[in-house]
XYZ file of C-alpha atoms in Angstrom:
494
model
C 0.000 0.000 0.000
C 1.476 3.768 -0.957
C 2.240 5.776 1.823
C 0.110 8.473 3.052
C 1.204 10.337 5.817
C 3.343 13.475 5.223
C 6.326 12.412 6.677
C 6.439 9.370 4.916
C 5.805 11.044 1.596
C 8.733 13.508 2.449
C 11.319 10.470 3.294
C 10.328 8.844 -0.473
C 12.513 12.407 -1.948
C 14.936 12.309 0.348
C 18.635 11.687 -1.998
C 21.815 11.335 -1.034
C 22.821 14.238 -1.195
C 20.493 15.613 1.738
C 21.821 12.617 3.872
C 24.450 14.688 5.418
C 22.592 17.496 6.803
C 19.762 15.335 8.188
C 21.776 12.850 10.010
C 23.104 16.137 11.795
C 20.093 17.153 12.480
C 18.975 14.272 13.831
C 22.440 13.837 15.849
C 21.062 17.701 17.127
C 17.954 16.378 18.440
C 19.156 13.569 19.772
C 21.835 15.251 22.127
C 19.083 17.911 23.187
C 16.966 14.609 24.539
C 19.750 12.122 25.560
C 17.008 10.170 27.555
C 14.237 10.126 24.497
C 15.852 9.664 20.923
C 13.543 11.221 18.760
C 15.544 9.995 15.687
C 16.844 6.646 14.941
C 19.411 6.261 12.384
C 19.741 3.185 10.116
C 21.983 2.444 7.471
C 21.609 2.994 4.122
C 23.260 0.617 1.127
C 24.114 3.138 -2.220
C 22.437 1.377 -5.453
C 24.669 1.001 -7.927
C 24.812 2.800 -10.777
C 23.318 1.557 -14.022
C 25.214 1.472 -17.274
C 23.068 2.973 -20.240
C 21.402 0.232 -22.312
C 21.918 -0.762 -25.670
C 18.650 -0.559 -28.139
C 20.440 -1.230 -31.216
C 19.011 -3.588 -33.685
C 21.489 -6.480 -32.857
C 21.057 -6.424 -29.825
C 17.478 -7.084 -30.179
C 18.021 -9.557 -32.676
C 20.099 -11.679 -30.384
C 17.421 -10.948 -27.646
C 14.560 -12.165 -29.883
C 16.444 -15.794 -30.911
C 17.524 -16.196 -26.907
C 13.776 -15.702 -26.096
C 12.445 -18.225 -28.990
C 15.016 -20.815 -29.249
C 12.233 -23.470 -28.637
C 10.059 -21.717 -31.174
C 12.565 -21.306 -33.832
C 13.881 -25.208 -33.218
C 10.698 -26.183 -33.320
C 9.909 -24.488 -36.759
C 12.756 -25.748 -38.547
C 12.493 -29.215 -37.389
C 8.715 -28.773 -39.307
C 10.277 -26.733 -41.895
C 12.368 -29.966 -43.156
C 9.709 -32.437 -41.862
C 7.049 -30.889 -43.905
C 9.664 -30.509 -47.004
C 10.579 -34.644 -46.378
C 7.069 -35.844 -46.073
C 5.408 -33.427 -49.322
C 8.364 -33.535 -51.980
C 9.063 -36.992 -52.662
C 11.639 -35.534 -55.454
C 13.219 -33.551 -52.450
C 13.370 -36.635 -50.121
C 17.776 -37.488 -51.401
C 18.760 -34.548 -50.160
C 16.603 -33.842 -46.512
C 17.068 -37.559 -45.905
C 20.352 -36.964 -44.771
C 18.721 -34.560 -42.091
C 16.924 -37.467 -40.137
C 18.977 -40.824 -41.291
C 22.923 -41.888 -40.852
C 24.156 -42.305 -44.266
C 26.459 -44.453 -46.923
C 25.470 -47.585 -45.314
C 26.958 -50.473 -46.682
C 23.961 -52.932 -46.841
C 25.774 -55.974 -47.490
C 27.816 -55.260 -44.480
C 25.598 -53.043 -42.517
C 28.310 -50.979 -41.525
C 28.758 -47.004 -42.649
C 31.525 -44.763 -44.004
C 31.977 -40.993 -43.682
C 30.929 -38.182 -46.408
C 30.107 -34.405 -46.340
C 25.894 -35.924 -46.290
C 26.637 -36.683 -42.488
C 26.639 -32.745 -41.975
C 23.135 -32.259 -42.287
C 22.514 -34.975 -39.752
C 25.079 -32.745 -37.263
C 23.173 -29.216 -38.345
C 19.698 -31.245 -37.263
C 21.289 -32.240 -34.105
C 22.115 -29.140 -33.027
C 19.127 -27.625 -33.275
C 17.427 -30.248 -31.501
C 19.706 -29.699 -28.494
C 19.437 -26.181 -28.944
C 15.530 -26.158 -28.395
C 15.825 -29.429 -26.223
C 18.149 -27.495 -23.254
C 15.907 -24.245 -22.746
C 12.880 -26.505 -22.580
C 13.531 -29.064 -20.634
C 15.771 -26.218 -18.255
C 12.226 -24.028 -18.476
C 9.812 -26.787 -17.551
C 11.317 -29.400 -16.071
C 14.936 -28.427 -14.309
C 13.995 -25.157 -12.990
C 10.718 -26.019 -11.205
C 12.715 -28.755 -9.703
C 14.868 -26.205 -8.342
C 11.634 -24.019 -6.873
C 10.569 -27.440 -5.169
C 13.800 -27.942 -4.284
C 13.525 -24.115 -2.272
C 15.668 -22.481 -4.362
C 14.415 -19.112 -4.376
C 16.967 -16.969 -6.191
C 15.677 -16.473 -10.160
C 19.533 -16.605 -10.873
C 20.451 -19.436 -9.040
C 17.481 -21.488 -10.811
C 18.734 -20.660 -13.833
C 22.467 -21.728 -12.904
C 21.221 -25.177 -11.232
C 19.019 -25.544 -14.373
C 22.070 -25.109 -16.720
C 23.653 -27.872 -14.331
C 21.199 -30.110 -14.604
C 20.907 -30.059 -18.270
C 24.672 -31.026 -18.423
C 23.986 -34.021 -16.058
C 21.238 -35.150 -17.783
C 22.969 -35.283 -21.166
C 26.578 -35.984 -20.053
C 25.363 -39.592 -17.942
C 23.789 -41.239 -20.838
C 25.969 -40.263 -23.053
C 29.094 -41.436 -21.027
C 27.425 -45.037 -20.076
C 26.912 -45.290 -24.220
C 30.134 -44.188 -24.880
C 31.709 -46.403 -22.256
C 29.370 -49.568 -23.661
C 31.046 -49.243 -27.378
C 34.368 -49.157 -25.772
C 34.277 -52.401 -23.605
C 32.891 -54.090 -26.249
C 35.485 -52.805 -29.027
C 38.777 -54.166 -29.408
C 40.859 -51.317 -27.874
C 39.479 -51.592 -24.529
C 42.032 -50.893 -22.212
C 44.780 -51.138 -24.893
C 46.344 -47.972 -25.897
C 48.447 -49.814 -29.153
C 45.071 -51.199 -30.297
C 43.606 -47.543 -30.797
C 45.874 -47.320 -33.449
C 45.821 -50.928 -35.374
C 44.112 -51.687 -38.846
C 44.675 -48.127 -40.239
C 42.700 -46.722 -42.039
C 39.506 -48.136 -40.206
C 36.729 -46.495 -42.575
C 34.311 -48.414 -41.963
C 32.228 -48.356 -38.222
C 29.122 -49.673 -36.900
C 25.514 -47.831 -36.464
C 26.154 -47.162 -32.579
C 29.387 -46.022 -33.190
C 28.694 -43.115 -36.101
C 25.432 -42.035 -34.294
C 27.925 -41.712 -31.092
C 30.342 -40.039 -32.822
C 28.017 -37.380 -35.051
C 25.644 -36.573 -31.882
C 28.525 -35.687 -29.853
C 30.069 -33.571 -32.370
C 26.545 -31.535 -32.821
C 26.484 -30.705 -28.406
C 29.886 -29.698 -28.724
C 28.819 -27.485 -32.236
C 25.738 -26.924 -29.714
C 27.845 -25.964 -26.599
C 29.809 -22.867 -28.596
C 26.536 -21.585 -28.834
C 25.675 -22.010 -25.432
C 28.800 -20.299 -23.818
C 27.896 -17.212 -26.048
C 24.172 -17.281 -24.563
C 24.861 -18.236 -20.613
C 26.401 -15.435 -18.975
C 29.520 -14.854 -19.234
C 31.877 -16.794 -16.404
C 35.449 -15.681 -15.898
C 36.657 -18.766 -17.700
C 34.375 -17.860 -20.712
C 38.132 -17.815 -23.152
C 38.968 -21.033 -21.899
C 35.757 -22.933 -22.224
C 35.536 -21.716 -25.805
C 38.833 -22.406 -26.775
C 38.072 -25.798 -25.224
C 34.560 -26.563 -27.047
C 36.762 -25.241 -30.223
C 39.440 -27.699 -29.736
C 36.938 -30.430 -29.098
C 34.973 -29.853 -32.567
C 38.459 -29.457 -34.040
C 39.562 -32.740 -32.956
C 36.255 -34.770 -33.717
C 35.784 -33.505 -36.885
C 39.595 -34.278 -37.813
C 39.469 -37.586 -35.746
C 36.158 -38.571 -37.934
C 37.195 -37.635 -41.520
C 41.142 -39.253 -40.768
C 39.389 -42.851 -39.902
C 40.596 -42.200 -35.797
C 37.192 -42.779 -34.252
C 38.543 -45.179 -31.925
C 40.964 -42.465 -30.081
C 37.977 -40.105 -30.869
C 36.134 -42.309 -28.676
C 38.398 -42.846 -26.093
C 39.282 -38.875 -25.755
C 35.768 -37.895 -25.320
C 34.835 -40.704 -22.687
C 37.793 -39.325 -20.438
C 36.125 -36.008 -20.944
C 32.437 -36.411 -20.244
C 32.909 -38.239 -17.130
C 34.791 -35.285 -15.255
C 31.768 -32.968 -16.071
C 28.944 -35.671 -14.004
C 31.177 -35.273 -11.014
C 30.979 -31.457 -11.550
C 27.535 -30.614 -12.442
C 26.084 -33.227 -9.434
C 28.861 -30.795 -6.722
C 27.408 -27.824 -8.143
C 23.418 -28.293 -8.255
C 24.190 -29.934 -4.653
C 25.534 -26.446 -3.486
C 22.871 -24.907 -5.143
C 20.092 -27.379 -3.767
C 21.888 -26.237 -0.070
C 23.414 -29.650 0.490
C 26.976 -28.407 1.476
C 28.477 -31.335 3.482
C 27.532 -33.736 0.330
C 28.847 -31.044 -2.329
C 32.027 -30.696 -0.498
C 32.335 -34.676 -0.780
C 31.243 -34.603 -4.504
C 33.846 -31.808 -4.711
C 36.570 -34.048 -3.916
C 35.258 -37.109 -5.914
C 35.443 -34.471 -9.083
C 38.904 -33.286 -8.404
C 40.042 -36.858 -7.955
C 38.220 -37.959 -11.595
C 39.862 -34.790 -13.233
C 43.191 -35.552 -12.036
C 42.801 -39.110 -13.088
C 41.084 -38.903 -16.290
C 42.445 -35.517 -17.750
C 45.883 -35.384 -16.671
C 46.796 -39.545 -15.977
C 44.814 -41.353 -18.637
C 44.831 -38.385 -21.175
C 48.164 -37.933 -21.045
C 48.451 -41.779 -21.690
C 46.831 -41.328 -24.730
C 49.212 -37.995 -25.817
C 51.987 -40.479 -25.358
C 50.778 -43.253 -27.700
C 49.896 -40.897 -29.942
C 53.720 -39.686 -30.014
C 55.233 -43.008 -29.346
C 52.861 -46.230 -30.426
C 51.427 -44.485 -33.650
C 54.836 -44.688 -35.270
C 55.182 -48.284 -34.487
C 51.412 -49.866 -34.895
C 50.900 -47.402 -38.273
C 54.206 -46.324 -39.710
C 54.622 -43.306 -42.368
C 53.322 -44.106 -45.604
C 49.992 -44.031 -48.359
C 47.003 -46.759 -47.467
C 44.017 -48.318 -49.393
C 41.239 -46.610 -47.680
C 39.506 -49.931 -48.648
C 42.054 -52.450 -48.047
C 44.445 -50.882 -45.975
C 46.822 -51.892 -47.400
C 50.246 -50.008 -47.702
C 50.725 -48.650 -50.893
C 54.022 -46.317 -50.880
C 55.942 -44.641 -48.618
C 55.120 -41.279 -47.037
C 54.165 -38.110 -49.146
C 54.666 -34.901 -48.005
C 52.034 -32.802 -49.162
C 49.196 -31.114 -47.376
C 48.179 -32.014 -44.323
C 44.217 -31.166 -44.869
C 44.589 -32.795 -48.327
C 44.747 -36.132 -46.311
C 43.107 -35.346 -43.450
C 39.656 -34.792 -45.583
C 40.822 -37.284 -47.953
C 37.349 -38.909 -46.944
C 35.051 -36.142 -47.723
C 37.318 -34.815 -50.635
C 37.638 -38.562 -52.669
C 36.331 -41.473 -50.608
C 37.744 -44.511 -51.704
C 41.088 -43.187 -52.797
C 44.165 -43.569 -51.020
C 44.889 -41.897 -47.640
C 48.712 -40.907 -46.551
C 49.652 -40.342 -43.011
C 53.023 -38.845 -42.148
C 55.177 -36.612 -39.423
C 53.471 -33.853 -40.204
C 49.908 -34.937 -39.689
C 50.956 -36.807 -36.467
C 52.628 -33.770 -35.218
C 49.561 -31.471 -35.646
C 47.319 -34.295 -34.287
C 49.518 -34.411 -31.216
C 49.488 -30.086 -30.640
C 45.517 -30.275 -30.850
C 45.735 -33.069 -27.768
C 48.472 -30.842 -25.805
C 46.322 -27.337 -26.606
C 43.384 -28.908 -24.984
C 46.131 -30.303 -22.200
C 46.424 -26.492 -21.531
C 43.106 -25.421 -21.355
C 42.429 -28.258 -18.585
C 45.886 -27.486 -16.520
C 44.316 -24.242 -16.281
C 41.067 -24.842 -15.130
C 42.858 -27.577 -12.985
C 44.728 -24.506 -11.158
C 41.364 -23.120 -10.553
C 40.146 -26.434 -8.837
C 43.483 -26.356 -6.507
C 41.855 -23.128 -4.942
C 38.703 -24.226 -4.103
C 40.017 -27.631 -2.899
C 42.007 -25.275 -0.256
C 38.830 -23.373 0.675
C 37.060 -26.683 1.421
C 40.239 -27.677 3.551
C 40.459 -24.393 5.403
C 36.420 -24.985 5.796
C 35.351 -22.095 3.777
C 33.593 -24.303 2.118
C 33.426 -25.124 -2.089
C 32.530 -22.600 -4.269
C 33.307 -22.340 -8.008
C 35.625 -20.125 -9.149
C 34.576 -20.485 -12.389
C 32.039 -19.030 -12.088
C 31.275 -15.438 -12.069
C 30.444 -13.765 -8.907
C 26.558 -14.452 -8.514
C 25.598 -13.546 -5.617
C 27.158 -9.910 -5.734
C 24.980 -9.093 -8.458
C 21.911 -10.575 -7.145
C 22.414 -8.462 -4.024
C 23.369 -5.096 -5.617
C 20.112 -5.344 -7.948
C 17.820 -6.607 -4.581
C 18.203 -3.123 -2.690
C 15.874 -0.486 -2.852
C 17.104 2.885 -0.894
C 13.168 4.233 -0.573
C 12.302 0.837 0.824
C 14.476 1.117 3.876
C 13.312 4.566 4.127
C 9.427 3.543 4.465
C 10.366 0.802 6.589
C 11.538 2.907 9.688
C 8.680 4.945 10.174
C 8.029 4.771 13.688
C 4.778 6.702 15.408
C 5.169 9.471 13.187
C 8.631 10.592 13.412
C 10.993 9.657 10.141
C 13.803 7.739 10.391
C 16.638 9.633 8.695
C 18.958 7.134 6.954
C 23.247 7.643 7.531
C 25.138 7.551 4.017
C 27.256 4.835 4.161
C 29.783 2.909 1.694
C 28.589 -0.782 2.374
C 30.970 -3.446 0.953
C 29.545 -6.945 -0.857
C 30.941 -8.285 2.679
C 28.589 -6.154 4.521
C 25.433 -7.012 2.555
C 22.677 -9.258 4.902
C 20.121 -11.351 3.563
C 16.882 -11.680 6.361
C 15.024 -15.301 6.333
C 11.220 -15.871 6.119
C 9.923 -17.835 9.162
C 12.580 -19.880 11.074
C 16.262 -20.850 9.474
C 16.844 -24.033 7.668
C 19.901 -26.121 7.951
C 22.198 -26.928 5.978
C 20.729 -24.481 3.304
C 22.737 -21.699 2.018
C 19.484 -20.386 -0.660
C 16.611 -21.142 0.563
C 14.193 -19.016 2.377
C 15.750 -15.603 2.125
C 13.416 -12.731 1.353
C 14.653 -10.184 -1.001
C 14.666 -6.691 0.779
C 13.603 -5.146 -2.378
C 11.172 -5.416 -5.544
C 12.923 -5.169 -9.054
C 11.079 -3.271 -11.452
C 11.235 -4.366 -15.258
C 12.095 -2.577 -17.897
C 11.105 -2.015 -21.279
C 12.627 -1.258 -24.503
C 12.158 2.364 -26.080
C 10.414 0.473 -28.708
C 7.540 -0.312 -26.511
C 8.552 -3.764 -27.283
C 9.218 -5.964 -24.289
C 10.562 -9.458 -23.829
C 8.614 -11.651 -21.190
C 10.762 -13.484 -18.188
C 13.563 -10.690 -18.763
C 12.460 -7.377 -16.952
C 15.955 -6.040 -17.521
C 16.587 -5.799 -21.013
C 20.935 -5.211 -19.740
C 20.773 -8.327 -17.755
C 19.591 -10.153 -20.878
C 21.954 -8.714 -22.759
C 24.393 -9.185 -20.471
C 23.552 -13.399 -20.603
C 23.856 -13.220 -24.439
C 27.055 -11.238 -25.190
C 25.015 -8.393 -27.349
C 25.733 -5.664 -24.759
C 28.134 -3.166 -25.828
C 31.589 -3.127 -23.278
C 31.482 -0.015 -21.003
């Protein structure tokens, strides 16, 4: 309900600037009456300034596909449905959208060819509509239920979830065509029977699905909001493409395999700590948190490396330098030194013909596998210091992750709030100006505490009001237009 009284009317236009003088004042009339305060004087926290927004037309482009990512997956998906089911003549060309192709049918097995992109480009929009919809209507009322309050940490144990939920069936399938392949648990075998072009069903639906999340996943880092490791998880969903894409058109689907395994596994460990810190579990995220670090260090920096050193020692022995019968495979000539991407896409440019491998291509196989080395000693530095807060009992929290819950305080406080709230039988309540650090910031619960639970039941001291483009044109869900902006990378730097 507004306000009424005069006095209270009066404290809504009190600034900053006036602070000074009335806290004296009040100090006055307090010293004049040191038995009776007439005035009270609370703290105030300063709002932060807000930057000026950006209405350009790109920005509300990228605004418009963030907010209808399930609508415009949805249409396409139609678009070529429709176009395969009414044009029979059109049917060669959008099959590839919906089927694996050059199958063999006397063998049953497939090969490789530029038709499998279409199958990836499908893929990737499925995922693309798939994560904000399941996230929307299925992850992020779980986190409500699960009493997470915050809008911003729903959307962060959404994200989470989504990663679990496609990461743990996708590692126990990955991890099913290895044990039953003949490299399992043999590093030399990765490498035998070069050129393998041909692979099984399970095994090219594997491989081309995981290629489109990764595909997917650049998109997604450009659409979340920006973390402080933003560079190196790009760099590292570039790498990964890179490799797969090499790995797949080279006839290495085996190490392709074996690389990506080692990879997904690390991110269940991490997504499970972080929607457990999230869900206020803290004792069983700091245990998670220590499973995780141990499954990094083992799987990205033991067994990893193990494959970077067949790759630099075995390949040479198991496949040495030289030209191959992609059909046969067998050895032809010795090595040729020409391009590297002349041989690499040898099965996309001429399938059939004969493939080379030599120094070259092994070398710049080899710096992919080290780059993406990098990316994860880096993040594995990052891990170090949390696993010394949990030790020191600060407890685990990500540091690669942007601050959160600075900026859901700073945008939760409302100056003429505190100023209605200490009205007290008539007489205002002059706030004090006062720099408040993030450190200083309190949150007050609803009803009585819960344990264990570090975001649940906290009552926001303040009421966010939306915003609206110049336009007139606003975007539901997102009552500031900067915050989107901010999520999707459009906003201009300040």
């Amino acid at each position: 309900m507004p306000p009424t009284d005069p006095a209270q009317l009066a404290a809504r236009d009190v600034s900053f600037s006036d602070l000074d003088s009335m806290s004296a004042q009040c100090s006055e009339q307090n010293t004049s009456s040191p038995s009776k305060k007439l005035c009270m004087v609370p703290k105030a926290r300063r709002m932060p300034s807000k930057k000026p927004k950006d209405d350009s037309l790109l920005a509300f482009l990228c605004a418009h596909i963030v907010e209808h990512q399930i609508g415009i997956s949805i249409n396409l998906i139609l678009l070529l449905s429709l176009a395969h089911i009414c044009f029979p003549r059109a049917r060669r060309r959008t099959r590839t959208f919906f089927e694996l192709s050059y199958r063999d049918p006397s063998t049953g097995l497939y090969t490789q060819g530029w038709d499998d992109m279409p199958f990836v480009f499908l893929w990737t929009i499925i995922f693309t509509g798939l994560r904000v919809a399941v996230m929307d209507y299925v992850l992020k009322p779980l986190a409500n239920f699960g009493g997470i309050r915050s809008k911003r940490a729903r959307v962060r144990f959404a994200e989470q979830a989504w990663l679990l939920v496609y990461y743990l069936p996708v590692w126990l399938f990955g991890m099913y065509i290895m044990y039953n392949s003949s490299f399992w648990l043999d590093l030399r075998a990765m490498w035998a029977d070069f050129p393998t072009r041909t692979m099984t069903g399970l095994v090219k639906f594997y491989y081309l699905v995981q290629f489109a999340f990764y595909f997917h996943m650049i998109i997604v880092v450009n659409i979340e909001e920006r973390r402080k490791d933003y560079h190196q998880m790009f760099i590292h969903h570039i790498i990964t493409c890179g490799l797969i894409s090499m790995s797949y058109s080279y006839y290495q689907t085996k190490v392709g395999i074996v690389i990506l395994c080692l990879m997904d596994v690390v991110d269940i460990f991490l997504s499970t700590a972080k929607d457990l810190k999230y869900l206020g579990f803290s004792v069983a995220c700091d245990v998670m948190f220590g499973l995780f670090i141990v499954a990094w260090f083992v799987a990205r920096h033991v067994l990893y490396l193990a494959v970077c050193y067949s790759t630099y020692v075995h390949v040479p022995e198991v496949m040495p330098y030289g030209c191959y019968d992609s059909v046969t495979g067998e050895k032809l000539a010795e090595t040729e030194e020409s391009g590297i991407m002349t041989h690499i896409l040898q099965s996309f440019r001429d399938p059939g013909a004969p493939v080379c491998f030599n120094k070259r291509i092994q070398s710049n196989f080899l710096a992919f596998l080290l780059a993406l080395q990098v990316v994860t000693l880096i993040w594995f530095y990052m891990i170090i210091k949390v696993a010394y807060k949990v030790v020191t009992g600060q407890g685990a929290d990500d540091v690669r992750s942007d601050d959160e819950g600075e900026d859901e305080e700073e945008e939760d406080f409302d100056v003429d709030e505190d100023l209605e709230a200490h009205h007290l039988n008539g007489m205002v309540q002059l706030p004090l100006e006062e720099e408040v650090g993030v450190e200083g910031l309190h949150f007050t619960r609803q009803g009585s505490p819960s344990k264990g639970s570090g975001v649940k039941g906290y009552r926001r001291n303040g009421n966010k009001s939306g915003s609206s483009r110049s336009s007139g044109i606003s975007i539901p869900g997102h009552g500031d237009h900067k915050e989107l902006l901010g999520r999707i990378g459009c906003d201009k730097p300040s």
